[in-house]
């Protein structure tokens, strides 16, 4: 084999391996989709574009969400309901699409009930109706302090 043909062969192999690596690294993320009334506000303390869909890599993450919805009962009766930050400790082990849902939220009363006891349901190829309770800032701080005390006592 001539040197030029050998170099062409190596170059084609290099390009194929590079493309394969690029494609596999692009697919190393899960896509999480929320209902329209929930938005991502940060991942691991880093602000995100307020969106109901996000791509996230495998690993342990602290996800911050907020609830926003407008309810109208008539022309003059508009009720805007929003939450403070809600937190979700997520350990992603698979690169897959995850669909998040909640119980039906059809009224301001339902929304306020959700905010006071925020539970989401996860569905994906590897999860079926897995429920997760979100926590507010005070609950998150209590969890962190409990873990800190536990670590300091060992």
Coordinates of N, CA and C in Angstrom, one line a residue:
X1 N 0.8 -1.2 0.0 CA 0.0 0.0 0.0 C 0.9 1.2 0.0
X2 N 0.6 2.2 -0.9 CA 1.4 3.4 -0.9 C 1.2 4.2 0.3
X3 N 2.1 5.1 0.5 CA 2.0 6.0 1.7 C 0.8 6.9 1.6
X4 N 0.5 7.4 0.4 CA -0.7 8.3 0.3 C -2.0 7.5 0.6
X5 N -2.1 6.3 0.1 CA -3.3 5.5 0.3 C -3.4 5.2 1.8
X6 N -2.3 4.9 2.4 CA -2.3 4.6 3.9 C -2.7 5.8 4.7
X7 N -2.2 7.0 4.3 CA -2.6 8.2 5.0 C -4.1 8.5 4.8
X8 N -4.6 8.3 3.6 CA -6.0 8.5 3.3 C -6.8 7.5 4.2
X9 N -6.4 6.3 4.3 CA -7.1 5.3 5.1 C -7.1 5.7 6.6
X10 N -6.0 6.2 7.1 CA -5.9 6.6 8.5 C -6.7 7.9 8.7
X11 N -6.7 8.8 7.7 CA -7.5 10.0 7.9 C -9.0 9.7 7.9
X12 N -9.5 8.8 7.0 CA -10.9 8.4 7.0 C -11.2 7.7 8.4
X13 N -10.4 6.9 8.9 CA -10.6 6.2 10.2 C -10.7 7.2 11.3
X14 N -9.7 8.2 11.3 CA -9.7 9.3 12.3 C -11.0 10.1 12.2
X15 N -11.5 10.5 11.0 CA -12.7 11.2 10.9 C -13.9 10.4 11.4
X16 N -13.9 9.2 11.1 CA -15.0 8.3 11.5 C -15.1 8.2 13.1
X17 N -13.9 8.0 13.7 CA -13.8 7.9 15.1 C -14.2 9.3 15.8
X18 N -13.7 10.4 15.2 CA -14.1 11.7 15.7 C -15.6 12.0 15.6
X19 N -16.2 11.6 14.5 CA -17.6 11.8 14.4 C -18.4 10.9 15.4
X20 N -18.0 9.7 15.5 CA -18.6 8.8 16.4 C -18.5 9.3 17.9
X21 N -17.3 9.8 18.2 CA -17.2 10.4 19.6 C -18.0 11.6 19.8
X22 N -18.1 12.5 18.8 CA -18.9 13.7 18.9 C -20.4 13.3 19.0
X23 N -20.9 12.4 18.3 CA -22.3 11.9 18.3 C -22.6 11.3 19.7
X24 N -21.7 10.5 20.2 CA -21.9 9.8 21.5 C -21.8 10.8 22.6
X25 N -21.0 11.8 22.5 CA -20.9 12.8 23.6 C -22.1 13.7 23.6
X26 N -22.7 14.0 22.4 CA -23.9 14.8 22.3 C -25.1 14.0 23.0
X27 N -25.1 12.7 22.9 CA -26.2 12.0 23.4 C -26.1 11.6 24.8
X28 N -25.0 12.1 25.5 CA -24.8 11.8 26.9 C -25.6 12.8 27.8
X29 N -26.8 12.9 27.5 CA -27.7 13.8 28.4 C -29.1 13.3 28.3
X30 N -29.8 13.5 29.4 CA -31.2 13.2 29.5 C -31.9 14.5 29.2
X31 N -33.1 14.4 28.6 CA -34.0 15.5 28.4 C -35.2 15.4 29.4
X32 N -35.3 16.4 30.2 CA -36.4 16.4 31.1 C -37.5 17.5 30.7
X33 N -38.7 17.0 30.6 CA -39.8 17.9 30.2 C -40.8 18.1 31.3
X34 N -41.1 19.3 31.7 CA -42.0 19.6 32.7 C -43.4 20.1 32.2
X35 N -44.4 20.0 33.0 CA -45.7 20.7 32.5 C -45.4 22.2 32.3
X36 N -46.3 22.8 31.5 CA -46.1 24.2 31.2 C -46.0 25.1 32.4
X37 N -46.7 24.8 33.5 CA -46.7 25.7 34.6 C -45.5 25.5 35.6
X38 N -44.6 24.6 35.3 CA -43.4 24.5 36.0 C -42.2 24.9 35.1
X39 N -41.2 25.6 35.6 CA -40.1 26.0 34.8 C -38.8 25.7 35.6
X40 N -37.8 25.4 34.9 CA -36.4 25.2 35.5 C -35.9 26.6 35.8
X41 N -35.3 26.9 37.0 CA -34.7 28.2 37.2 C -33.2 28.0 37.5
X42 N -32.7 26.8 38.0 CA -31.3 26.6 38.1 C -31.0 25.1 38.2
X43 N -29.8 24.7 37.8 CA -29.3 23.4 38.0 C -28.0 23.5 38.7
X44 N -27.9 22.8 39.8 CA -26.7 22.9 40.6 C -26.3 24.3 41.0
X45 N -27.2 25.2 41.2 CA -27.0 26.6 41.5 C -26.6 27.5 40.4
X46 N -26.6 26.9 39.2 CA -26.3 27.7 38.0 C -27.6 28.1 37.3
X47 N -27.9 29.4 37.2 CA -29.2 29.8 36.5 C -29.4 29.2 35.1
X48 N -30.6 28.9 34.8 CA -30.9 28.4 33.5 C -31.9 29.3 32.9
X49 N -32.1 29.2 31.6 CA -33.1 29.9 30.9 C -34.5 29.3 31.4
X50 N -35.4 30.2 31.8 CA -36.6 29.7 32.4 C -37.4 29.0 31.3
X51 N -37.4 27.6 31.4 CA -37.9 26.8 30.3 C -38.5 25.6 31.0
X52 N -39.4 24.9 30.3 CA -40.0 23.7 30.8 C -39.4 22.4 30.3
X53 N -38.3 22.6 29.5 CA -37.5 21.5 29.0 C -36.0 21.8 29.1
X54 N -35.3 20.8 29.5 CA -33.8 21.0 29.7 C -33.1 19.7 29.4
X55 N -31.9 19.8 28.9 CA -31.0 18.6 28.7 C -30.0 18.7 29.9
X56 N -29.8 17.5 30.5 CA -28.9 17.5 31.7 C -28.1 16.2 31.7
X57 N -26.8 16.3 32.1 CA -25.9 15.1 32.0 C -26.2 14.2 33.2
X58 N -25.7 13.0 33.1 CA -25.8 12.0 34.2 C -25.1 12.6 35.4
X59 N -25.5 12.1 36.6 CA -24.9 12.5 37.8 C -25.9 13.0 38.8
X60 N -25.4 13.5 40.0 CA -26.2 14.0 41.0 C -26.4 15.5 40.8
X61 N -27.7 16.0 40.8 CA -28.0 17.4 40.6 C -29.0 17.9 41.6
X62 N -28.9 19.2 41.8 CA -29.9 19.9 42.6 C -30.7 20.8 41.6
X63 N -31.9 20.4 41.3 CA -32.7 21.1 40.3 C -33.7 22.1 41.1
X64 N -33.7 23.3 40.6 CA -34.6 24.3 41.2 C -35.7 24.6 40.2
X65 N -36.9 24.5 40.6 CA -38.1 24.8 39.8 C -38.9 25.9 40.4
X66 N -39.8 26.5 39.6 CA -40.8 27.4 40.1 C -42.1 27.1 39.4
X67 N -43.2 27.4 40.1 CA -44.6 27.2 39.6 C -45.1 28.6 39.2
X68 N -45.6 28.7 37.9 CA -46.3 29.9 37.5 C -47.5 29.5 36.7
X69 N -48.6 30.1 37.0 CA -49.9 29.9 36.2 C -50.9 31.0 36.5
X70 N -51.6 31.3 35.5 CA -52.7 32.2 35.6 C -54.0 31.5 35.4
X71 N -55.0 31.8 36.3 CA -56.3 31.1 36.3 C -57.3 32.2 36.1
X72 N -58.3 32.0 35.2 CA -59.3 33.0 35.0 C -60.7 32.3 35.2
X73 N -61.5 33.0 36.0 CA -62.8 32.4 36.3 C -63.9 33.3 35.6
X74 N -63.4 34.4 35.0 CA -64.3 35.3 34.3 C -63.5 36.5 33.8
X75 N -64.2 37.4 33.1 CA -63.5 38.5 32.5 C -62.8 39.4 33.6
X76 N -63.3 39.5 34.8 CA -62.7 40.3 35.8 C -62.0 39.5 36.9
X77 N -62.0 38.2 36.8 CA -61.5 37.4 37.8 C -60.3 36.6 37.4
X78 N -59.1 37.2 37.5 CA -57.8 36.6 37.1 C -57.0 36.4 38.4
X79 N -56.5 35.2 38.5 CA -55.7 34.9 39.7 C -54.3 34.3 39.2
X80 N -53.3 35.0 39.5 CA -51.9 34.6 39.2 C -51.3 33.9 40.4
X81 N -50.9 32.6 40.2 CA -50.4 31.8 41.3 C -48.9 31.5 40.9
X82 N -48.0 31.8 41.8 CA -46.6 31.4 41.6 C -46.1 30.9 42.9
X83 N -45.0 30.1 42.8 CA -44.4 29.5 44.0 C -43.0 30.2 44.2
X84 N -42.5 30.0 45.4 CA -41.1 30.3 45.7 C -40.4 29.1 45.1
X85 N -39.1 29.1 45.2 CA -38.3 28.0 44.6 C -38.7 26.7 45.2
X86 N -38.7 25.6 44.4 CA -38.9 24.3 44.8 C -37.7 23.5 44.3
X87 N -37.3 22.6 45.2 CA -36.0 21.9 44.9 C -36.2 20.4 44.8
X88 N -35.4 19.8 43.9 CA -35.5 18.4 43.5 C -34.0 17.8 43.5
X89 N -33.7 16.9 44.3 CA -32.4 16.2 44.3 C -32.5 15.1 43.3
X90 N -31.8 15.2 42.2 CA -31.9 14.2 41.1 C -30.6 13.5 40.9
X91 N -30.7 12.2 40.9 CA -29.5 11.3 40.6 C -29.8 10.7 39.2
X92 N -29.3 11.2 38.2 CA -29.5 10.7 36.8 C -28.5 9.6 36.5
X93 N -29.0 8.4 36.2 CA -28.1 7.3 35.9 C -28.3 6.9 34.4
X94 N -29.3 7.4 33.7 CA -29.5 7.0 32.4 C -29.7 8.2 31.5
X95 N -29.3 8.1 30.3 CA -29.5 9.2 29.3 C -30.8 8.8 28.6
X96 N -31.9 9.4 29.0 CA -33.2 9.1 28.4 C -34.1 10.3 28.6
X97 N -35.2 10.3 27.9 CA -36.2 11.4 28.1 C -37.0 11.1 29.3
X98 N -37.2 12.1 30.1 CA -38.0 12.0 31.3 C -39.2 12.9 31.3
X99 N -40.4 12.4 31.4 CA -41.6 13.3 31.4 C -42.0 13.5 32.8
X100 N -42.1 14.7 33.3 CA -42.6 15.1 34.6 C -44.1 15.5 34.5
X101 N -44.8 15.0 35.4 CA -46.3 15.4 35.5 C -46.7 15.6 36.9
X102 N -47.8 16.1 37.1 CA -48.4 16.3 38.5 C -49.9 15.9 38.4
X103 N -50.5 15.9 39.6 CA -52.0 15.7 39.5 C -52.5 16.9 38.8
X104 N -53.7 16.8 38.3 CA -54.4 17.9 37.5 C -54.4 19.2 38.3
X105 N -54.0 20.2 37.7 CA -54.0 21.6 38.4 C -54.9 22.4 37.5
X106 N -56.2 22.5 37.8 CA -57.2 23.2 37.0 C -57.7 24.4 37.6
X107 N -57.3 24.7 38.8 CA -57.8 25.9 39.5 C -56.7 26.5 40.4
X108 N -56.9 27.7 40.8 CA -56.0 28.4 41.8 C -55.9 27.5 43.1
X109 N -57.0 27.0 43.5 CA -57.0 26.1 44.7 C -56.1 24.9 44.5
X110 N -56.2 24.2 43.3 CA -55.3 23.1 43.0 C -53.9 23.5 43.0
X111 N -53.6 24.7 42.5 CA -52.2 25.2 42.4 C -51.7 25.4 43.8
X112 N -52.4 26.1 44.6 CA -52.0 26.4 46.0 C -51.8 25.1 46.8
X113 N -52.6 24.1 46.5 CA -52.5 22.8 47.1 C -51.1 22.1 46.7
X114 N -50.9 22.2 45.4 CA -49.6 21.6 44.8 C -48.4 22.3 45.5
X115 N -48.5 23.7 45.5 CA -47.3 24.4 46.1 C -47.1 24.1 47.5
X116 N -48.1 23.8 48.3 CA -47.9 23.5 49.7 C -47.5 22.0 49.9
X117 N -47.8 21.2 49.0 CA -47.3 19.8 49.0 C -46.9 19.3 47.6
X118 N -45.7 19.8 47.1 CA -45.4 19.6 45.7 C -44.8 18.2 45.5
X119 N -45.6 17.4 44.8 CA -45.2 16.1 44.4 C -45.3 16.0 42.9
X120 N -44.2 15.5 42.3 CA -44.2 15.3 40.8 C -44.1 13.8 40.5
X121 N -44.5 13.4 39.3 CA -44.4 12.0 38.9 C -43.5 11.9 37.7
X122 N -42.6 11.0 37.7 CA -41.6 10.8 36.6 C -41.9 9.5 35.8
X123 N -41.8 9.7 34.5 CA -42.0 8.6 33.6 C -40.9 8.6 32.5
X124 N -40.3 7.5 32.3 CA -39.3 7.4 31.2 C -39.2 5.9 30.8
X125 N -38.2 5.6 30.0 CA -38.0 4.2 29.6 C -37.7 3.3 30.8
X126 N -37.1 3.8 31.9 CA -36.7 3.0 33.0 C -37.5 3.3 34.3
X127 N -38.4 4.3 34.2 CA -39.2 4.6 35.4 C -40.7 4.7 35.0
X128 N -41.5 4.2 35.8 CA -43.0 4.2 35.6 C -43.7 4.8 36.8
X129 N -44.2 6.0 36.7 CA -45.0 6.7 37.7 C -44.2 6.7 39.1
X130 N -42.9 7.1 39.0 CA -42.1 7.3 40.2 C -42.4 8.7 40.8
X131 N -42.8 8.7 42.0 CA -43.2 10.0 42.6 C -42.0 10.6 43.4
X132 N -41.9 11.9 43.3 CA -40.8 12.6 44.0 C -41.5 13.8 44.7
X133 N -41.1 14.0 46.0 CA -41.6 15.2 46.7 C -40.6 16.3 46.6
X134 N -41.0 17.4 46.1 CA -40.1 18.6 46.0 C -40.0 19.3 47.4
X135 N -39.0 20.0 47.7 CA -38.9 20.7 49.0 C -38.7 22.2 48.7
X136 N -39.1 23.0 49.7 CA -38.9 24.4 49.6 C -37.5 24.8 50.2
X137 N -37.2 26.0 50.2 CA -35.9 26.5 50.7 C -35.6 26.1 52.1
X138 N -36.6 26.3 53.0 CA -36.4 26.0 54.4 C -36.1 24.5 54.6
X139 N -36.9 23.6 53.9 CA -36.8 22.2 54.0 C -35.4 21.8 53.5
X140 N -35.0 22.4 52.4 CA -33.7 22.1 51.8 C -32.5 22.4 52.8
X141 N -32.6 23.6 53.5 CA -31.6 23.9 54.4 C -31.6 23.0 55.6
X142 N -32.8 22.5 56.0 CA -32.9 21.5 57.1 C -32.2 20.2 56.7
X143 N -32.4 19.8 55.5 CA -31.8 18.5 55.0 C -30.3 18.7 55.0
X144 N -29.8 19.9 54.5 CA -28.3 20.1 54.4 C -27.7 20.1 55.8
X145 N -28.4 20.8 56.8 CA -27.9 20.8 58.2 C -27.9 19.4 58.8
X146 N -28.9 18.6 58.5 CA -28.9 17.3 59.1 C -27.7 16.5 58.5
X147 N -27.5 16.6 57.2 CA -26.4 15.9 56.6 C -25.0 16.4 57.1
X148 N -25.0 17.7 57.4 CA -23.7 18.3 57.9 C -23.4 17.8 59.3
X149 N -24.5 17.7 60.2 CA -24.3 17.2 61.5 C -23.9 15.8 61.5
X150 N -24.5 15.0 60.6 CA -24.1 13.6 60.5 C -22.7 13.4 60.1
X151 N -22.2 14.2 59.1 CA -20.8 14.1 58.7 C -19.9 14.5 59.8
X152 N -20.2 15.6 60.5 CA -19.3 16.1 61.6 C -19.3 15.1 62.8
X153 N -20.3 14.3 62.9 CA -20.2 13.4 64.1 C -19.4 12.1 63.8
X154 N -19.0 11.9 62.6 CA -18.2 10.7 62.3 C -16.8 10.9 62.3

